Amino acid sequence: MAPRRTGPHQPASGKTEAGAQVAVAHAMGRDHPAVRSWARVNSLDVSSIQPGPGVVCCSSLTGNDSIRIQRPKISTYLPAATRWSNQHGHGESTARLPGGGTILFKSNDQRARSYQGADWNFLWLDEEHDKPIFSEARMRLVDRKGRAVCTMTPLKGRTWVWDQFINEPEPGSACYTLHSEDNPHIPQDYLRDLLARYGPHERAARARGDWTSMEGLV
C-alpha cells in the first residue's frame, strides 16, 4: 500500500478511492509499515484499525460494478504478492494479502442471506445498498467489533440511510460530505456545464451530496 496524500499532487480522488484505501488499511492492520506511512502522510488517526491483519468485506451494487470499479480500485493499493481468486470473474472474489489479511468481494444483488455466517473487521459498501443487505452485513462485524463505511451519492433521495444516519443519526455514526466543486482533480468548467443539464434536486445530490427529493420519483 503506497502512501497517498489527498491534495493537488494526488491524481486519483473521490469517495470510492477513499473507500479502497481504508479497506486495504484494515486488511493490512494499523501496525503494518505501509499503513503507518499512509497515515502519517495523510495525517490520519488509525487507532480504530485493528493492530494485525484483518478480514474485510467490500460490496458493490452489482457483480459488474465489483468487477469494473471496486476490485480495480482495491488492487491499486494491494501488495504485489497478493493472491486473487476469481479477480475478473462474476460471483464472489477474494484477495489474500501476503501478511495474512483477506478481502472478500460481494454485491447487493446476491441478497441478504449470502452475507450470513461470516465475521469481518471492516465492511465497505460502495453506493447505497438495500437496507436488508446492510442490516445483515453489519451483523458480521459483531465478533471482531468491526466498523462499516458506506460511500455513496444520495441519488435515491431521503431513504433509510437518511432516516438512520442523517435525520436522526444513530449513536456512534458520522456523516462526511464531499463537494465535487472542491475536488482539484476534476475540470471544474466541464463539471459546471454538465451539472447545468440536470434538474436542481439531482444537481444538488451530484455536486454537493445533498439529500433531496428527486424529480419524477414516486
Short mmCIF file of the C-alpha atoms (twelve columns), coordinates in Angstrom:
data_MODEL
# 
_entry.id   MODEL 
# 
loop_
_atom_site.group_PDB 
_atom_site.id 
_atom_site.type_symbol 
_atom_site.label_atom_id 
_atom_site.label_alt_id 
_atom_site.label_comp_id 
_atom_site.label_asym_id 
_atom_site.label_seq_id 
_atom_site.Cartn_x 
_atom_site.Cartn_y 
_atom_site.Cartn_z 
_atom_site.pdbx_PDB_model_num 
ATOM 1   C CA . MET A 1   0.000   0.000   0.000   1 
ATOM 2   C CA . ALA A 2   1.784   3.123   -1.218  1 
ATOM 3   C CA . PRO A 3   1.370   6.276   0.894   1 
ATOM 4   C CA . ARG A 4   -1.132  8.582   -0.777  1 
ATOM 5   C CA . ARG A 5   -1.892  12.183  0.087   1 
ATOM 6   C CA . THR A 6   -5.184  13.923  -0.554  1 
ATOM 7   C CA . GLY A 7   -4.319  17.173  -2.289  1 
ATOM 8   C CA . PRO A 8   -3.264  18.818  -5.574  1 
ATOM 9   C CA . HIS A 9   -0.497  16.280  -6.189  1 
ATOM 10  C CA . GLN A 10  -2.780  13.261  -5.877  1 
ATOM 11  C CA . PRO A 11  -4.201  12.367  -9.335  1 
ATOM 12  C CA . ALA A 12  -6.768  9.862   -8.026  1 
ATOM 13  C CA . SER A 13  -9.578  11.168  -5.879  1 
ATOM 14  C CA . GLY A 14  -13.154 10.660  -4.806  1 
ATOM 15  C CA . LYS A 15  -15.261 8.673   -2.383  1 
ATOM 16  C CA . THR A 16  -14.544 5.285   -3.961  1 
ATOM 17  C CA . GLU A 17  -10.817 5.969   -3.890  1 
ATOM 18  C CA . ALA A 18  -11.059 6.792   -0.192  1 
ATOM 19  C CA . GLY A 19  -13.089 3.654   0.500   1 
ATOM 20  C CA . ALA A 20  -10.492 1.488   -1.223  1 
ATOM 21  C CA . GLN A 21  -7.632  2.961   0.793   1 
ATOM 22  C CA . VAL A 22  -9.400  2.482   4.120   1 
ATOM 23  C CA . ALA A 23  -10.426 -1.078  3.214   1 
ATOM 24  C CA . VAL A 24  -6.853  -2.093  2.378   1 
ATOM 25  C CA . ALA A 25  -5.590  -0.423  5.562   1 
ATOM 26  C CA . HIS A 26  -7.949  -2.617  7.590   1 
ATOM 27  C CA . ALA A 27  -6.823  -5.724  5.721   1 
ATOM 28  C CA . MET A 28  -3.181  -4.943  6.496   1 
ATOM 29  C CA . GLY A 29  -3.653  -3.686  10.059  1 
ATOM 30  C CA . ARG A 30  -2.546  -0.454  11.677  1 
ATOM 31  C CA . ASP A 31  0.886   -1.833  12.653  1 
ATOM 32  C CA . HIS A 32  1.895   -2.553  9.052   1 
ATOM 33  C CA . PRO A 33  4.691   -0.169  7.933   1 
ATOM 34  C CA . ALA A 34  2.794   0.822   4.785   1 
ATOM 35  C CA . VAL A 35  -0.330  1.700   6.785   1 
ATOM 36  C CA . ARG A 36  1.715   3.714   9.291   1 
ATOM 37  C CA . SER A 37  3.317   5.592   6.400   1 
ATOM 38  C CA . TRP A 38  -0.081  6.201   4.729   1 
ATOM 39  C CA . ALA A 39  -1.493  7.530   7.997   1 
ATOM 40  C CA . ARG A 40  1.495   9.805   8.561   1 
ATOM 41  C CA . VAL A 41  1.409   11.273  5.036   1 
ATOM 42  C CA . ASN A 42  -2.321  11.977  5.281   1 
ATOM 43  C CA . SER A 43  -2.353  12.998  8.970   1 
ATOM 44  C CA . LEU A 44  -4.807  10.235  9.862   1 
ATOM 45  C CA . ASP A 45  -5.653  8.643   13.192  1 
ATOM 46  C CA . VAL A 46  -5.651  4.872   12.659  1 
ATOM 47  C CA . SER A 47  -6.265  3.858   16.268  1 
ATOM 48  C CA . SER A 48  -9.657  2.390   15.295  1 
ATOM 49  C CA . ILE A 49  -7.995  -0.073  12.882  1 
ATOM 50  C CA . GLN A 50  -7.122  -3.429  14.459  1 
ATOM 51  C CA . PRO A 51  -3.372  -3.982  15.068  1 
ATOM 52  C CA . GLY A 52  -2.864  -7.118  12.932  1 
ATOM 53  C CA . PRO A 53  -4.120  -8.352  9.545   1 
ATOM 54  C CA . GLY A 54  -7.886  -8.142  9.192   1 
ATOM 55  C CA . VAL A 55  -10.791 -9.614  7.268   1 
ATOM 56  C CA . VAL A 56  -12.603 -7.100  5.054   1 
ATOM 57  C CA . CYS A 57  -15.802 -7.294  3.009   1 
ATOM 58  C CA . CYS A 58  -16.183 -4.928  0.053   1 
ATOM 59  C CA . SER A 59  -19.625 -4.832  -1.570  1 
ATOM 60  C CA . SER A 60  -20.865 -3.179  -4.762  1 
ATOM 61  C CA . LEU A 61  -24.409 -2.805  -6.075  1 
ATOM 62  C CA . THR A 62  -23.897 -5.427  -8.783  1 
ATOM 63  C CA . GLY A 63  -21.344 -8.032  -9.721  1 
ATOM 64  C CA . ASN A 64  -20.422 -5.960  -12.774 1 
ATOM 65  C CA . ASP A 65  -19.763 -2.936  -10.549 1 
ATOM 66  C CA . SER A 66  -17.473 -5.083  -8.432  1 
ATOM 67  C CA . ILE A 67  -15.504 -6.203  -11.487 1 
ATOM 68  C CA . ARG A 68  -15.336 -2.794  -13.165 1 
ATOM 69  C CA . ILE A 69  -14.930 -0.467  -10.192 1 
ATOM 70  C CA . GLN A 70  -14.368 -1.852  -6.715  1 
ATOM 71  C CA . ARG A 71  -11.837 -4.614  -7.418  1 
ATOM 72  C CA . PRO A 72  -9.609  -2.426  -9.644  1 
ATOM 73  C CA . LYS A 73  -9.654  0.355   -7.029  1 
ATOM 74  C CA . ILE A 74  -8.648  -2.069  -4.292  1 
ATOM 75  C CA . SER A 75  -5.933  -3.696  -6.429  1 
ATOM 76  C CA . THR A 76  -4.213  -0.312  -6.782  1 
ATOM 77  C CA . TYR A 77  -3.201  -0.459  -3.117  1 
ATOM 78  C CA . LEU A 78  -2.564  -4.176  -2.594  1 
ATOM 79  C CA . PRO A 79  0.936   -5.630  -2.080  1 
ATOM 80  C CA . ALA A 80  2.493   -7.191  -5.160  1 
ATOM 81  C CA . ALA A 81  2.375   -10.721 -3.693  1 
ATOM 82  C CA . THR A 82  -1.408  -10.645 -3.156  1 
ATOM 83  C CA . ARG A 83  -3.131  -13.839 -4.381  1 
ATOM 84  C CA . TRP A 84  -6.507  -13.424 -6.079  1 
ATOM 85  C CA . SER A 85  -9.361  -15.842 -6.522  1 
ATOM 86  C CA . ASN A 86  -11.758 -15.035 -9.405  1 
ATOM 87  C CA . GLN A 87  -10.406 -11.486 -9.722  1 
ATOM 88  C CA . HIS A 88  -12.056 -10.753 -13.081 1 
ATOM 89  C CA . GLY A 89  -14.972 -13.178 -12.977 1 
ATOM 90  C CA . HIS A 90  -18.596 -12.958 -11.931 1 
ATOM 91  C CA . GLY A 91  -19.584 -14.017 -8.446  1 
ATOM 92  C CA . GLU A 92  -17.608 -13.599 -5.260  1 
ATOM 93  C CA . SER A 93  -13.912 -12.830 -5.403  1 
ATOM 94  C CA . THR A 94  -11.179 -12.939 -2.746  1 
ATOM 95  C CA . ALA A 95  -7.823  -11.207 -2.385  1 
ATOM 96  C CA . ARG A 96  -5.390  -12.765 0.124   1 
ATOM 97  C CA . LEU A 97  -2.615  -10.446 1.221   1 
ATOM 98  C CA . PRO A 98  0.883   -11.814 1.914   1 
ATOM 99  C CA . GLY A 99  0.716   -10.666 5.554   1 
ATOM 100 C CA . GLY A 100 -2.438  -12.677 6.234   1 
ATOM 101 C CA . GLY A 101 -5.218  -10.164 5.550   1 
ATOM 102 C CA . THR A 102 -8.202  -11.110 3.401   1 
ATOM 103 C CA . ILE A 103 -10.599 -9.030  1.300   1 
ATOM 104 C CA . LEU A 104 -13.886 -10.568 0.145   1 
ATOM 105 C CA . PHE A 105 -15.883 -9.006  -2.696  1 
ATOM 106 C CA . LYS A 106 -19.677 -9.334  -2.755  1 
ATOM 107 C CA . SER A 107 -22.614 -7.443  -4.278  1 
ATOM 108 C CA . ASN A 108 -26.059 -6.202  -3.311  1 
ATOM 109 C CA . ASP A 109 -27.715 -8.398  -5.942  1 
ATOM 110 C CA . GLN A 110 -26.659 -11.551 -4.041  1 
ATOM 111 C CA . ARG A 111 -29.368 -10.874 -1.428  1 
ATOM 112 C CA . ALA A 112 -29.069 -10.734 2.336   1 
ATOM 113 C CA . ARG A 113 -28.718 -14.467 3.050   1 
ATOM 114 C CA . SER A 114 -25.400 -14.603 1.221   1 
ATOM 115 C CA . TYR A 115 -23.923 -12.279 3.856   1 
ATOM 116 C CA . GLN A 116 -24.622 -14.694 6.719   1 
ATOM 117 C CA . GLY A 117 -22.115 -16.914 8.515   1 
ATOM 118 C CA . ALA A 118 -19.016 -14.717 8.374   1 
ATOM 119 C CA . ASP A 119 -17.141 -12.266 10.586  1 
ATOM 120 C CA . TRP A 120 -15.241 -9.211  9.441   1 
ATOM 121 C CA . ASN A 121 -13.125 -6.370  10.816  1 
ATOM 122 C CA . PHE A 122 -14.387 -3.904  8.233   1 
ATOM 123 C CA . LEU A 123 -17.308 -3.558  5.834   1 
ATOM 124 C CA . TRP A 124 -17.272 -1.189  2.859   1 
ATOM 125 C CA . LEU A 125 -20.468 -0.677  0.875   1 
ATOM 126 C CA . ASP A 126 -19.902 1.331   -2.296  1 
ATOM 127 C CA . GLU A 127 -23.148 3.174   -3.153  1 
ATOM 128 C CA . GLU A 128 -26.446 2.767   -1.327  1 
ATOM 129 C CA . HIS A 129 -27.372 -0.882  -0.718  1 
ATOM 130 C CA . ASP A 130 -30.768 -2.255  0.228   1 
ATOM 131 C CA . LYS A 131 -31.448 -1.989  3.935   1 
ATOM 132 C CA . PRO A 132 -31.767 -5.789  4.482   1 
ATOM 133 C CA . ILE A 133 -28.303 -6.211  2.958   1 
ATOM 134 C CA . PHE A 134 -26.802 -3.562  5.238   1 
ATOM 135 C CA . SER A 135 -28.542 -4.924  8.320   1 
ATOM 136 C CA . GLU A 136 -27.329 -8.475  7.708   1 
ATOM 137 C CA . ALA A 137 -23.817 -7.470  6.644   1 
ATOM 138 C CA . ARG A 138 -23.320 -5.233  9.671   1 
ATOM 139 C CA . MET A 139 -24.057 -8.157  11.998  1 
ATOM 140 C CA . ARG A 140 -20.926 -9.827  10.616  1 
ATOM 141 C CA . LEU A 141 -18.886 -7.149  12.440  1 
ATOM 142 C CA . VAL A 142 -20.012 -8.126  15.939  1 
ATOM 143 C CA . ASP A 143 -17.414 -10.804 16.743  1 
ATOM 144 C CA . ARG A 144 -14.495 -8.534  15.824  1 
ATOM 145 C CA . LYS A 145 -16.082 -5.261  16.962  1 
ATOM 146 C CA . GLY A 146 -15.651 -4.024  13.414  1 
ATOM 147 C CA . ARG A 147 -16.718 -0.890  11.575  1 
ATOM 148 C CA . ALA A 148 -18.795 -0.168  8.468   1 
ATOM 149 C CA . VAL A 149 -18.437 2.586   5.867   1 
ATOM 150 C CA . CYS A 150 -20.815 3.436   3.031   1 
ATOM 151 C CA . THR A 151 -19.544 5.676   0.221   1 
ATOM 152 C CA . MET A 152 -22.433 6.962   -1.863  1 
ATOM 153 C CA . THR A 153 -24.112 9.703   -3.863  1 
ATOM 154 C CA . PRO A 154 -27.667 10.109  -2.457  1 
ATOM 155 C CA . LEU A 155 -29.439 9.811   -5.808  1 
ATOM 156 C CA . LYS A 156 -32.389 7.914   -4.319  1 
ATOM 157 C CA . GLY A 157 -33.305 10.815  -2.071  1 
ATOM 158 C CA . ARG A 158 -34.273 10.501  1.576   1 
ATOM 159 C CA . THR A 159 -34.296 6.746   2.012   1 
ATOM 160 C CA . TRP A 160 -33.490 4.536   5.013   1 
ATOM 161 C CA . VAL A 161 -29.956 5.936   5.020   1 
ATOM 162 C CA . TRP A 162 -31.332 9.416   5.603   1 
ATOM 163 C CA . ASP A 163 -33.593 8.211   8.391   1 
ATOM 164 C CA . GLN A 164 -30.939 6.156   10.161  1 
ATOM 165 C CA . PHE A 165 -27.800 8.251   9.789   1 
ATOM 166 C CA . ILE A 166 -28.773 11.824  8.825   1 
ATOM 167 C CA . ASN A 167 -32.187 12.834  10.156  1 
ATOM 168 C CA . GLU A 168 -31.837 11.014  13.480  1 
ATOM 169 C CA . PRO A 169 -28.271 9.639   13.419  1 
ATOM 170 C CA . GLU A 170 -27.746 6.544   15.495  1 
ATOM 171 C CA . PRO A 171 -25.138 6.793   18.300  1 
ATOM 172 C CA . GLY A 172 -21.574 6.294   17.139  1 
ATOM 173 C CA . SER A 173 -22.273 7.129   13.495  1 
ATOM 174 C CA . ALA A 174 -20.870 10.030  11.467  1 
ATOM 175 C CA . CYS A 175 -21.523 11.518  8.019   1 
ATOM 176 C CA . TYR A 176 -18.954 13.343  5.873   1 
ATOM 177 C CA . THR A 177 -19.874 15.213  2.685   1 
ATOM 178 C CA . LEU A 178 -17.515 15.715  -0.262  1 
ATOM 179 C CA . HIS A 179 -18.339 18.512  -2.744  1 
ATOM 180 C CA . SER A 180 -17.415 17.985  -6.388  1 
ATOM 181 C CA . GLU A 181 -16.624 21.698  -6.695  1 
ATOM 182 C CA . ASP A 182 -13.855 21.264  -4.104  1 
ATOM 183 C CA . ASN A 183 -12.134 18.426  -5.950  1 
ATOM 184 C CA . PRO A 184 -8.970  19.818  -7.592  1 
ATOM 185 C CA . HIS A 185 -8.654  16.790  -9.881  1 
ATOM 186 C CA . ILE A 186 -11.922 17.455  -11.737 1 
ATOM 187 C CA . PRO A 187 -12.086 20.038  -14.596 1 
ATOM 188 C CA . GLN A 188 -14.463 22.483  -12.953 1 
ATOM 189 C CA . ASP A 189 -15.635 24.279  -16.122 1 
ATOM 190 C CA . TYR A 190 -16.664 20.972  -17.665 1 
ATOM 191 C CA . LEU A 191 -18.308 19.884  -14.408 1 
ATOM 192 C CA . ARG A 192 -20.397 23.071  -14.183 1 
ATOM 193 C CA . ASP A 193 -21.568 22.730  -17.794 1 
ATOM 194 C CA . LEU A 194 -22.511 19.100  -17.221 1 
ATOM 195 C CA . LEU A 195 -24.335 19.706  -13.937 1 
ATOM 196 C CA . ALA A 196 -26.358 22.507  -15.541 1 
ATOM 197 C CA . ARG A 197 -28.107 19.841  -17.637 1 
ATOM 198 C CA . TYR A 198 -29.658 18.245  -14.530 1 
ATOM 199 C CA . GLY A 199 -32.659 19.384  -12.535 1 
ATOM 200 C CA . PRO A 200 -31.971 21.323  -9.310  1 
ATOM 201 C CA . HIS A 201 -32.508 18.352  -6.979  1 
ATOM 202 C CA . GLU A 202 -30.330 15.878  -8.849  1 
ATOM 203 C CA . ARG A 203 -27.720 18.591  -9.401  1 
ATOM 204 C CA . ALA A 204 -27.580 19.205  -5.636  1 
ATOM 205 C CA . ALA A 205 -27.180 15.473  -4.950  1 
ATOM 206 C CA . ARG A 206 -24.420 15.006  -7.509  1 
ATOM 207 C CA . ALA A 207 -22.477 18.202  -6.806  1 
ATOM 208 C CA . ARG A 208 -22.827 18.545  -3.030  1 
ATOM 209 C CA . GLY A 209 -24.187 15.249  -1.755  1 
ATOM 210 C CA . ASP A 210 -27.430 16.930  -0.660  1 
ATOM 211 C CA . TRP A 211 -30.301 14.728  0.496   1 
ATOM 212 C CA . THR A 212 -33.237 15.875  -1.604  1 
ATOM 213 C CA . SER A 213 -36.452 14.509  -3.074  1 
ATOM 214 C CA . MET A 214 -35.725 13.714  -6.713  1 
ATOM 215 C CA . GLU A 215 -37.952 14.933  -9.515  1 
ATOM 216 C CA . GLY A 216 -40.184 12.340  -11.109 1 
ATOM 217 C CA . LEU A 217 -39.826 9.730   -8.381  1 
ATOM 218 C CA . VAL A 218 -42.891 8.321   -6.681  1 
# 
